[in-house]
mmCIF file of C-alpha atoms in Angstrom:
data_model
loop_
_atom_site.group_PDB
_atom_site.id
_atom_site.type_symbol
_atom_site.label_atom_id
_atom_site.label_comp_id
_atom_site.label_asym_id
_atom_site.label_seq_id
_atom_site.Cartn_x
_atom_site.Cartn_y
_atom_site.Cartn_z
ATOM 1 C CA UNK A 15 17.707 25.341 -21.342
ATOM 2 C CA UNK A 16 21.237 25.353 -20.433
ATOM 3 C CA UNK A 17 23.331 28.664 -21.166
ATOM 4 C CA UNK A 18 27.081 28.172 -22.242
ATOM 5 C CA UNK A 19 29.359 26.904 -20.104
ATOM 6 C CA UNK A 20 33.348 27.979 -19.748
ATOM 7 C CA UNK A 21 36.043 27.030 -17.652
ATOM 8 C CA UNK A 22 38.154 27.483 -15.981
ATOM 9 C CA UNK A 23 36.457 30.634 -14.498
ATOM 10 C CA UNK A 24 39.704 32.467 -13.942
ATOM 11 C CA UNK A 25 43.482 31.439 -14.835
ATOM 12 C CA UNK A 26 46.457 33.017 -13.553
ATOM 13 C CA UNK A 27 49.747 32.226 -15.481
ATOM 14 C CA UNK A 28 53.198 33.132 -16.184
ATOM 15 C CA UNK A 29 54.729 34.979 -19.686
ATOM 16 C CA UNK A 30 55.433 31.914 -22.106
ATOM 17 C CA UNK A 31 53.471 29.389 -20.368
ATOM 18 C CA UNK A 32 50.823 27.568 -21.975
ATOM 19 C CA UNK A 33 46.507 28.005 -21.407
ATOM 20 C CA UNK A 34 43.579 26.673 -22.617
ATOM 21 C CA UNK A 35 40.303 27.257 -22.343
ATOM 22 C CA UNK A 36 36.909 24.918 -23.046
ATOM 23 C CA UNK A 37 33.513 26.101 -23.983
ATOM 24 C CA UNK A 38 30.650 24.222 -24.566
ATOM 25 C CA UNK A 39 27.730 25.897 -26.321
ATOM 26 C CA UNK A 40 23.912 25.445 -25.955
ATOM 27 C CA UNK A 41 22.584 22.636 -27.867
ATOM 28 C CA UNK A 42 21.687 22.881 -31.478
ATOM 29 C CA UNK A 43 23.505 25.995 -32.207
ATOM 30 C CA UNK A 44 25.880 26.622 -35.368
ATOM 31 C CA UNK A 45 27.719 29.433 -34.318
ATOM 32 C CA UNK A 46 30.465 30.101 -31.628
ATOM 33 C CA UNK A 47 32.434 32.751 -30.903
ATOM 34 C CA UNK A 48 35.464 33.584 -28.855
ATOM 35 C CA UNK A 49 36.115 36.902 -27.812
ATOM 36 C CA UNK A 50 38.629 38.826 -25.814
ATOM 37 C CA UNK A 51 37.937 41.396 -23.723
ATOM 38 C CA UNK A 52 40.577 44.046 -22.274
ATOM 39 C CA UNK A 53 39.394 46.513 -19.730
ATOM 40 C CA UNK A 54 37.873 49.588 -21.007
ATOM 41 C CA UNK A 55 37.397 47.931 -24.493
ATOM 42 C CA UNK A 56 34.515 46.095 -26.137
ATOM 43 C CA UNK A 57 34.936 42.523 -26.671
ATOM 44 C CA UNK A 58 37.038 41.822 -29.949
ATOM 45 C CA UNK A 59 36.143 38.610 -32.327
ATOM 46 C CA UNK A 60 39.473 36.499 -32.320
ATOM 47 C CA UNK A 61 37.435 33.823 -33.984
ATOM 48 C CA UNK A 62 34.089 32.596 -35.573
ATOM 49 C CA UNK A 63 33.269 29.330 -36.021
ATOM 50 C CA UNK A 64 30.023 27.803 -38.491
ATOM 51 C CA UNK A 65 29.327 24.682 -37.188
ATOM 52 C CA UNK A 66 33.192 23.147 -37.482
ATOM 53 C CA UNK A 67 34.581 25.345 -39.923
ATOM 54 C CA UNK A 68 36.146 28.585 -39.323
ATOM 55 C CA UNK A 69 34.212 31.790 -40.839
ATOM 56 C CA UNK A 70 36.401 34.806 -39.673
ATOM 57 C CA UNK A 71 39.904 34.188 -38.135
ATOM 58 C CA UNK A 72 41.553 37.705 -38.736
ATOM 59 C CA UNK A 73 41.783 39.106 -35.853
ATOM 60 C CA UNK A 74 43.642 36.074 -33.884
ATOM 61 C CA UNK A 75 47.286 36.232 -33.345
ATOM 62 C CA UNK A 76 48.326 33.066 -34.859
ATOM 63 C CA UNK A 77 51.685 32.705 -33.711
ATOM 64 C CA UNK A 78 50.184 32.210 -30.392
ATOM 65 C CA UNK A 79 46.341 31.315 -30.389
ATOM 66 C CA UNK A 80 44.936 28.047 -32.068
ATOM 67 C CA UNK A 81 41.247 27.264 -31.382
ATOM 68 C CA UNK A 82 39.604 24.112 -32.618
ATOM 69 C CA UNK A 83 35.503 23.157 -32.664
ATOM 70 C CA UNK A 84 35.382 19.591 -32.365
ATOM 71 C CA UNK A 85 32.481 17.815 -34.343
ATOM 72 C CA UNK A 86 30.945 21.076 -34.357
ATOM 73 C CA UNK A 87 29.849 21.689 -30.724
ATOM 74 C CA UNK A 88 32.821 21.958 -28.029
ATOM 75 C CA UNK A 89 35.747 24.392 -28.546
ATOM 76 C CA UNK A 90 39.204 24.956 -27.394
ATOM 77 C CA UNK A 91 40.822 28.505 -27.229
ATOM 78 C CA UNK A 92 44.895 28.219 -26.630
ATOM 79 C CA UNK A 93 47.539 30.291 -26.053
ATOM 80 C CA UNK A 94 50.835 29.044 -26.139
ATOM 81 C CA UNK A 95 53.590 31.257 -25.421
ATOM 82 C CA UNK A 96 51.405 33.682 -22.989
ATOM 83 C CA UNK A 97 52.278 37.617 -23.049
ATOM 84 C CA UNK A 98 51.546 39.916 -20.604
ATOM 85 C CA UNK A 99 49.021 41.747 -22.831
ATOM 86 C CA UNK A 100 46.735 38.365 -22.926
ATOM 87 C CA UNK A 101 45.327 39.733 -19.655
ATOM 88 C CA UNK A 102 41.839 40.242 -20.614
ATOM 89 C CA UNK A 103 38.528 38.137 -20.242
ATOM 90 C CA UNK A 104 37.792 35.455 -22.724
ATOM 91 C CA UNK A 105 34.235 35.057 -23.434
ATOM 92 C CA UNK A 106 32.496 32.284 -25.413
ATOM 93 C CA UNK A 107 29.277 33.157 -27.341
ATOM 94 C CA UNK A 108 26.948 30.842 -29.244
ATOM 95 C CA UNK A 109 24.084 31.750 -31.808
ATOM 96 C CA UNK A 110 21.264 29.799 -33.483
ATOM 97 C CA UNK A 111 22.370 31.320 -36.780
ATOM 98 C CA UNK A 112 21.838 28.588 -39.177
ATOM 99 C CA UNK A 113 22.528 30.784 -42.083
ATOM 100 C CA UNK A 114 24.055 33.975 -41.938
ATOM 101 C CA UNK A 115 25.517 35.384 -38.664
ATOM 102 C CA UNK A 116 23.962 38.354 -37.022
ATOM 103 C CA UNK A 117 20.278 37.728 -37.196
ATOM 104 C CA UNK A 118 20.084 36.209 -33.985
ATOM 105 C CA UNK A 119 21.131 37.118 -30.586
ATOM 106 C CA UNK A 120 24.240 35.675 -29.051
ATOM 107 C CA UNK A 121 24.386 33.545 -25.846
ATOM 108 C CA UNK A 122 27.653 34.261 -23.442
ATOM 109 C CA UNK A 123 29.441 32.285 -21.184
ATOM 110 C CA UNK A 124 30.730 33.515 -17.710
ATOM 111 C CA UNK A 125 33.625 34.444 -19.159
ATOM 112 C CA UNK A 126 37.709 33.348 -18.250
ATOM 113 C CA UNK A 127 39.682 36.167 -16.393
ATOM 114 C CA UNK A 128 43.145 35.160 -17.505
ATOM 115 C CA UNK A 129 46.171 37.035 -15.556
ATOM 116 C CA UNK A 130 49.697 36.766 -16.860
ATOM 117 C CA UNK A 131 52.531 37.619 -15.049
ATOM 118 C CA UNK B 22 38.963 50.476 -40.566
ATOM 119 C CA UNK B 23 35.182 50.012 -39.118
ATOM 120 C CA UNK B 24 35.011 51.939 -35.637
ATOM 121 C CA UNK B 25 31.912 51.737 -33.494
ATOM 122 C CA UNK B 26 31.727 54.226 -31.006
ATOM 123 C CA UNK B 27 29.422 54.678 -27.874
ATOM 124 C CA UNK B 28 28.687 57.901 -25.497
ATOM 125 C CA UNK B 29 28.790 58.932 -23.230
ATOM 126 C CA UNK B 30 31.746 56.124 -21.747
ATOM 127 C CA UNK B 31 30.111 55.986 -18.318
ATOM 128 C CA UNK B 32 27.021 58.390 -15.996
ATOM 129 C CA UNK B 33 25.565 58.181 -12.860
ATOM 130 C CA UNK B 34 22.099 58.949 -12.213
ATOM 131 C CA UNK B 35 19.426 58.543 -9.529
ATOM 132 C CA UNK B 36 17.243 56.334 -9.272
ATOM 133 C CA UNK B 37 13.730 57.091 -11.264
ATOM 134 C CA UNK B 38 15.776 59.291 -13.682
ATOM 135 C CA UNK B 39 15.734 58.523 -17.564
ATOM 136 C CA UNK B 40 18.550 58.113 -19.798
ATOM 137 C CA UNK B 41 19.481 56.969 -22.811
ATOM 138 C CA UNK B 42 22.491 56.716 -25.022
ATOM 139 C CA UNK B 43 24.459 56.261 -28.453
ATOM 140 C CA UNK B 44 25.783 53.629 -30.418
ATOM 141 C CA UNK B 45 27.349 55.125 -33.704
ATOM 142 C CA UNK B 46 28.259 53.027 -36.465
ATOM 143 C CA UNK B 47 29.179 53.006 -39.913
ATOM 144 C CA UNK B 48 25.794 54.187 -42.197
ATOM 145 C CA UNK B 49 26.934 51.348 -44.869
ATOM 146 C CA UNK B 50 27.587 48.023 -45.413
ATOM 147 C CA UNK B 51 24.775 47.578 -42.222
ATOM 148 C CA UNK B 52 23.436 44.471 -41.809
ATOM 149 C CA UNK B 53 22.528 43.784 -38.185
ATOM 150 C CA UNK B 54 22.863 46.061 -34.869
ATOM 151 C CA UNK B 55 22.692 44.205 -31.431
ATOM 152 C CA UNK B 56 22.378 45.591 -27.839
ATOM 153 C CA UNK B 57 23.744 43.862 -24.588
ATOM 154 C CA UNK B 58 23.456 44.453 -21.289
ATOM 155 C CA UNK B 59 26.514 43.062 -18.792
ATOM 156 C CA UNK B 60 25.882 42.729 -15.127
ATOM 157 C CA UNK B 61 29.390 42.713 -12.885
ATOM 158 C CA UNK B 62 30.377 39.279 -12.331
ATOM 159 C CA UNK B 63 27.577 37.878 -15.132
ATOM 160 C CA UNK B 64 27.866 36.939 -18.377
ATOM 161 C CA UNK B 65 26.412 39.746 -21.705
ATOM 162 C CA UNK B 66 22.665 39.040 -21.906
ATOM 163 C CA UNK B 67 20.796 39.969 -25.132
ATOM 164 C CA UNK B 68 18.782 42.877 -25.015
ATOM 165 C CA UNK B 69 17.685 43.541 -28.694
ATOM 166 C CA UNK B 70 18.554 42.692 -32.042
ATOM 167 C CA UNK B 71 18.019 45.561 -34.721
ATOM 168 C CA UNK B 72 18.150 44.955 -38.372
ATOM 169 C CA UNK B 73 15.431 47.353 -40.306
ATOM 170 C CA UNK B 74 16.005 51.189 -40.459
ATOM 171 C CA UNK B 75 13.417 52.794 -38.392
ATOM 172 C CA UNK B 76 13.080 49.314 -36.010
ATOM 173 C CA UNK B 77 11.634 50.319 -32.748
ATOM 174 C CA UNK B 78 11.918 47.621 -30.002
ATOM 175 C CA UNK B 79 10.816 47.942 -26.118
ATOM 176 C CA UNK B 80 11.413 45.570 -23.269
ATOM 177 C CA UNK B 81 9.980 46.270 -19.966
ATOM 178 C CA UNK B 82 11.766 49.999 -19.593
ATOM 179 C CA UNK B 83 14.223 49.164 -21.756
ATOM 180 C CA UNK B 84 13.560 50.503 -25.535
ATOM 181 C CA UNK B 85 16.032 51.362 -28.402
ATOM 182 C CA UNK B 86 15.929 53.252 -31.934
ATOM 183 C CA UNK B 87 17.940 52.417 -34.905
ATOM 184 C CA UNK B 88 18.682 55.170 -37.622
ATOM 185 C CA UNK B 89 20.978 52.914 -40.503
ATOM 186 C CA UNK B 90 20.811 55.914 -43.123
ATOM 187 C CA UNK B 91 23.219 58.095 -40.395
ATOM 188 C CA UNK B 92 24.718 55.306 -38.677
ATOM 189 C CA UNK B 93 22.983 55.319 -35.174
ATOM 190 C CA UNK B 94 21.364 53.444 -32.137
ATOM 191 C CA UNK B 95 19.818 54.913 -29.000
ATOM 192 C CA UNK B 96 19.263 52.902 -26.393
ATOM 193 C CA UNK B 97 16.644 54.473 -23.787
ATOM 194 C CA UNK B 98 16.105 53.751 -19.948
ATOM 195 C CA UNK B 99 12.940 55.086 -18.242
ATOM 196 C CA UNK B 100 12.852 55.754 -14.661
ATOM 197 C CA UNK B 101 15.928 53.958 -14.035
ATOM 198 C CA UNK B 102 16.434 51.275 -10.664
ATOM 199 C CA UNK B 103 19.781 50.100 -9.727
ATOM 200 C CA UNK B 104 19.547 46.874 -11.226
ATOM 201 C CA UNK B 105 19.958 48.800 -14.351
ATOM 202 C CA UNK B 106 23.477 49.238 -12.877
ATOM 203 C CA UNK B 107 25.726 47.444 -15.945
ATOM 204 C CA UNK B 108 27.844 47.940 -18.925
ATOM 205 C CA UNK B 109 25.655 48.428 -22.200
ATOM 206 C CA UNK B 110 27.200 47.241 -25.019
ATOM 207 C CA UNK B 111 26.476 47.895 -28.998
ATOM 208 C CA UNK B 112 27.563 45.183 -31.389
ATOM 209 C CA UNK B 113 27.865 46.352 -35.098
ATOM 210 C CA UNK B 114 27.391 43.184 -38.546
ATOM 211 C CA UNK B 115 28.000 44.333 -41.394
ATOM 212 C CA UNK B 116 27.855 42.895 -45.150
ATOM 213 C CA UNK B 117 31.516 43.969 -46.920
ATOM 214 C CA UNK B 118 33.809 42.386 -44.182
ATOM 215 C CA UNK B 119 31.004 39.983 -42.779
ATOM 216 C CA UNK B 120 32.024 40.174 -39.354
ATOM 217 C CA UNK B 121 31.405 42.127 -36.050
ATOM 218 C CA UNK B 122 32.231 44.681 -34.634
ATOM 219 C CA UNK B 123 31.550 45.839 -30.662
ATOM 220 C CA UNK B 124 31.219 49.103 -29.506
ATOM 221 C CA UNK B 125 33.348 49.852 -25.802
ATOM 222 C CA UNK B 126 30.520 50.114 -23.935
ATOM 223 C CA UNK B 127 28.468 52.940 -21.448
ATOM 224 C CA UNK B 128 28.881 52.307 -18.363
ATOM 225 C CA UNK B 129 25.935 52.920 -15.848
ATOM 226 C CA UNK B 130 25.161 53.231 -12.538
ATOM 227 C CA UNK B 131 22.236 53.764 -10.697
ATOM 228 C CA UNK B 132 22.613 55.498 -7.331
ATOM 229 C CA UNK B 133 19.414 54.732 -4.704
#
């Protein structure tokens, strides 16, 4: 079985450029989540999605990130204008989870290291 | 605000030693608890998922405890080998907010 797959692997940009990232989960799962993680910190849910439609959003900064599922299997995670506090690791998760979230384990990605500067 | 909190932040130990350590969490609301484990330069791998009071689950060495009536998790190692080396992670569900929550991790490292 294939795991999920992110890229790019690491991203170094400048404050107020622009960065996306791709993640494609395994096959046949509903749920996908991206998270950041900051050093020191656990990973923080920016987003959840159920199939194609959003389930929790609250915690990403919408003046700057946008994240799409398209048809309900590939996502996109942007940032457009970068800050220098985006530094962190961006990690894509994917669950079976047909109903409710949290019943099943979650499936990560390697991860993007994104450096601003 | 929901705060999950894990101890001790890091510890060394030698190999063939035991540990273990805590996941706190808030004692309502639960719904699910999850464990990770996260290798340098891997991606989080599933260790358990938790969602009775009283669960008791083992894997290999590896075995955890869940208390939801006081709001706690202990993961346990037994005789510990370096490729236990990683960051242990604690991820929190629960039912009023419906999202979750992750702890900031212990971690460990297993000197030969």
């Amino acid at each position: 079985e294939a795991g999920v797959a992110q890229s790019p692997r690491y991203k170094i940009i400048e404050k107020r450029q622009s960065v996306a990232f791709w993640c494609n989960p395994i096959s046949g799962h509903a749920t996908l989540y991206w998270y950041q993680q900051i050093l020191g910190q656990g990973p923080k849910l920016l987003i959840q999605f159920q199939n194609n439609g959003v389930v929790d959003d609250s915690q990403l900064p919408k003046d700057r990130f946008s994240a799409e599922r398209l048809k309900g299997v590939d996502s996109t995670l942007k940032i457009q204008p970068a800050k220098l506090e985006d530094s962190a690791v961006y990690l894509c998760a994917s669950s079976l989870d047909p109903g409710r979230a949290g019943f099943y384990e979650q499936y990560f990605g390697p991860g993007t290291r994104l450096t601003v500067t | 605000i929901l705060n999950v909190e894990q101890s001790p932040q890091s510890l060394h130990v030698q190999e063939g030693d035991s540990t273990n350590f805590t996941c706190s969490f808030p004692s309502s609301n639960f719904y699910a608890l999850h464990w990770y484990r996260w290798e340098t330069a891997k991606s989080p791998e599933a260790l358990f998922v938790m969602t009775l009071n009283g669960d008791e689950k083992k894997k290999g060495r590896i075995s955890a405890t869940l208390n939801t009536k006081e709001g706690y998790s202990y993961l346990y190692i037994k005789g510990s080998q370096p490729e236990d080396s990683a960051t242990y992670l604690c991820a929190f569900w629960e039912t009023s907010y419906d999202k979750v929550i992750f702890g900031p991790g212990t971690s460990l490292s297993v000197i030969p």
